[in-house]
Amino acid sequence: MDRIDECEAALKTEFQALTEAALEAGWDRYEVALALANLGDRLADVTAKTAGSEADIAIAKALFEIKRACS
């Protein structure tokens, strides 16, 4: 999980900038949060579907759900 935390830290500034841009464009915070969560879900699904094996798919999905549950 350390790598996930490191990745999150690396993405944080750009994520915040994207969020602020959406808010400035007139979307409310709830809409922005849901849209970003949906995009994250889609990325996780695509990642799982393009994994090399069924085991890779199961592992990718499990890690995503564990991280989501811990948040």
Short mmCIF file of C-alpha atoms in Angstrom, two decimals:
data_model
loop_
_atom_site.label_atom_id
_atom_site.label_comp_id
_atom_site.label_asym_id
_atom_site.label_seq_id
_atom_site.Cartn_x
_atom_site.Cartn_y
_atom_site.Cartn_z
CA MET A 1 0.00 0.00 0.00
CA ASP A 2 2.98 2.34 0.32
CA ARG A 3 3.19 2.66 -3.46
CA ILE A 4 -0.48 3.61 -3.63
CA ASP A 5 0.08 6.28 -0.97
CA GLU A 6 3.11 7.57 -2.90
CA CYS A 7 1.11 7.65 -6.13
CA GLU A 8 -1.72 9.49 -4.42
CA ALA A 9 0.71 12.07 -3.06
CA ALA A 10 2.21 12.54 -6.53
CA LEU A 11 -1.24 13.08 -8.08
CA LYS A 12 -2.64 15.29 -5.32
CA THR A 13 -1.62 18.69 -6.71
CA GLU A 14 -3.02 18.00 -10.19
CA PHE A 15 -6.14 16.41 -8.68
CA GLN A 16 -6.76 19.53 -6.61
CA ALA A 17 -6.19 21.74 -9.66
CA LEU A 18 -8.68 19.68 -11.67
CA THR A 19 -11.20 19.90 -8.85
CA GLU A 20 -10.77 23.67 -8.57
CA ALA A 21 -11.15 24.09 -12.34
CA ALA A 22 -14.43 22.15 -12.26
CA LEU A 23 -15.69 24.22 -9.33
CA GLU A 24 -14.75 27.45 -11.09
CA ALA A 25 -16.62 26.23 -14.18
CA GLY A 26 -19.78 26.13 -12.07
CA TRP A 27 -20.10 22.51 -10.96
CA ASP A 28 -20.81 22.05 -7.28
CA ARG A 29 -18.48 20.08 -5.02
CA TYR A 30 -20.82 17.07 -4.84
CA GLU A 31 -21.08 16.84 -8.65
CA VAL A 32 -17.31 17.09 -8.99
CA ALA A 33 -16.73 14.44 -6.32
CA LEU A 34 -19.13 12.00 -7.99
CA ALA A 35 -17.70 12.62 -11.45
CA LEU A 36 -14.13 12.05 -10.24
CA ALA A 37 -15.16 8.91 -8.35
CA ASN A 38 -16.89 7.59 -11.49
CA LEU A 39 -13.77 8.25 -13.55
CA GLY A 40 -11.68 6.41 -10.96
CA ASP A 41 -14.07 3.46 -11.05
CA ARG A 42 -13.85 3.33 -14.85
CA LEU A 43 -10.05 3.41 -14.74
CA ALA A 44 -10.04 0.55 -12.24
CA ASP A 45 -12.43 -1.46 -14.43
CA VAL A 46 -10.37 -0.91 -17.58
CA THR A 47 -7.20 -1.79 -15.69
CA ALA A 48 -8.76 -4.99 -14.39
CA LYS A 49 -10.12 -5.94 -17.82
CA THR A 50 -6.75 -5.48 -19.50
CA ALA A 51 -4.81 -7.41 -16.87
CA GLY A 52 -2.84 -10.41 -18.06
CA SER A 53 -4.80 -13.15 -16.33
CA GLU A 54 -7.87 -13.89 -14.25
CA ALA A 55 -5.65 -13.81 -11.16
CA ASP A 56 -4.37 -10.34 -12.11
CA ILE A 57 -7.96 -9.16 -12.55
CA ALA A 58 -8.99 -10.52 -9.16
CA ILE A 59 -5.96 -8.97 -7.46
CA ALA A 60 -6.51 -5.56 -9.11
CA LYS A 61 -10.16 -5.50 -8.10
CA ALA A 62 -9.40 -6.66 -4.54
CA LEU A 63 -6.72 -4.00 -4.06
CA PHE A 64 -9.05 -1.32 -5.35
CA GLU A 65 -11.85 -2.40 -3.00
CA ILE A 66 -9.49 -2.66 -0.01
CA LYS A 67 -8.14 0.83 -0.64
CA ARG A 68 -11.66 2.19 -1.09
CA ALA A 69 -12.83 0.56 2.16
CA CYS A 70 -9.89 2.03 4.08
CA SER A 71 -10.58 5.56 2.84
#
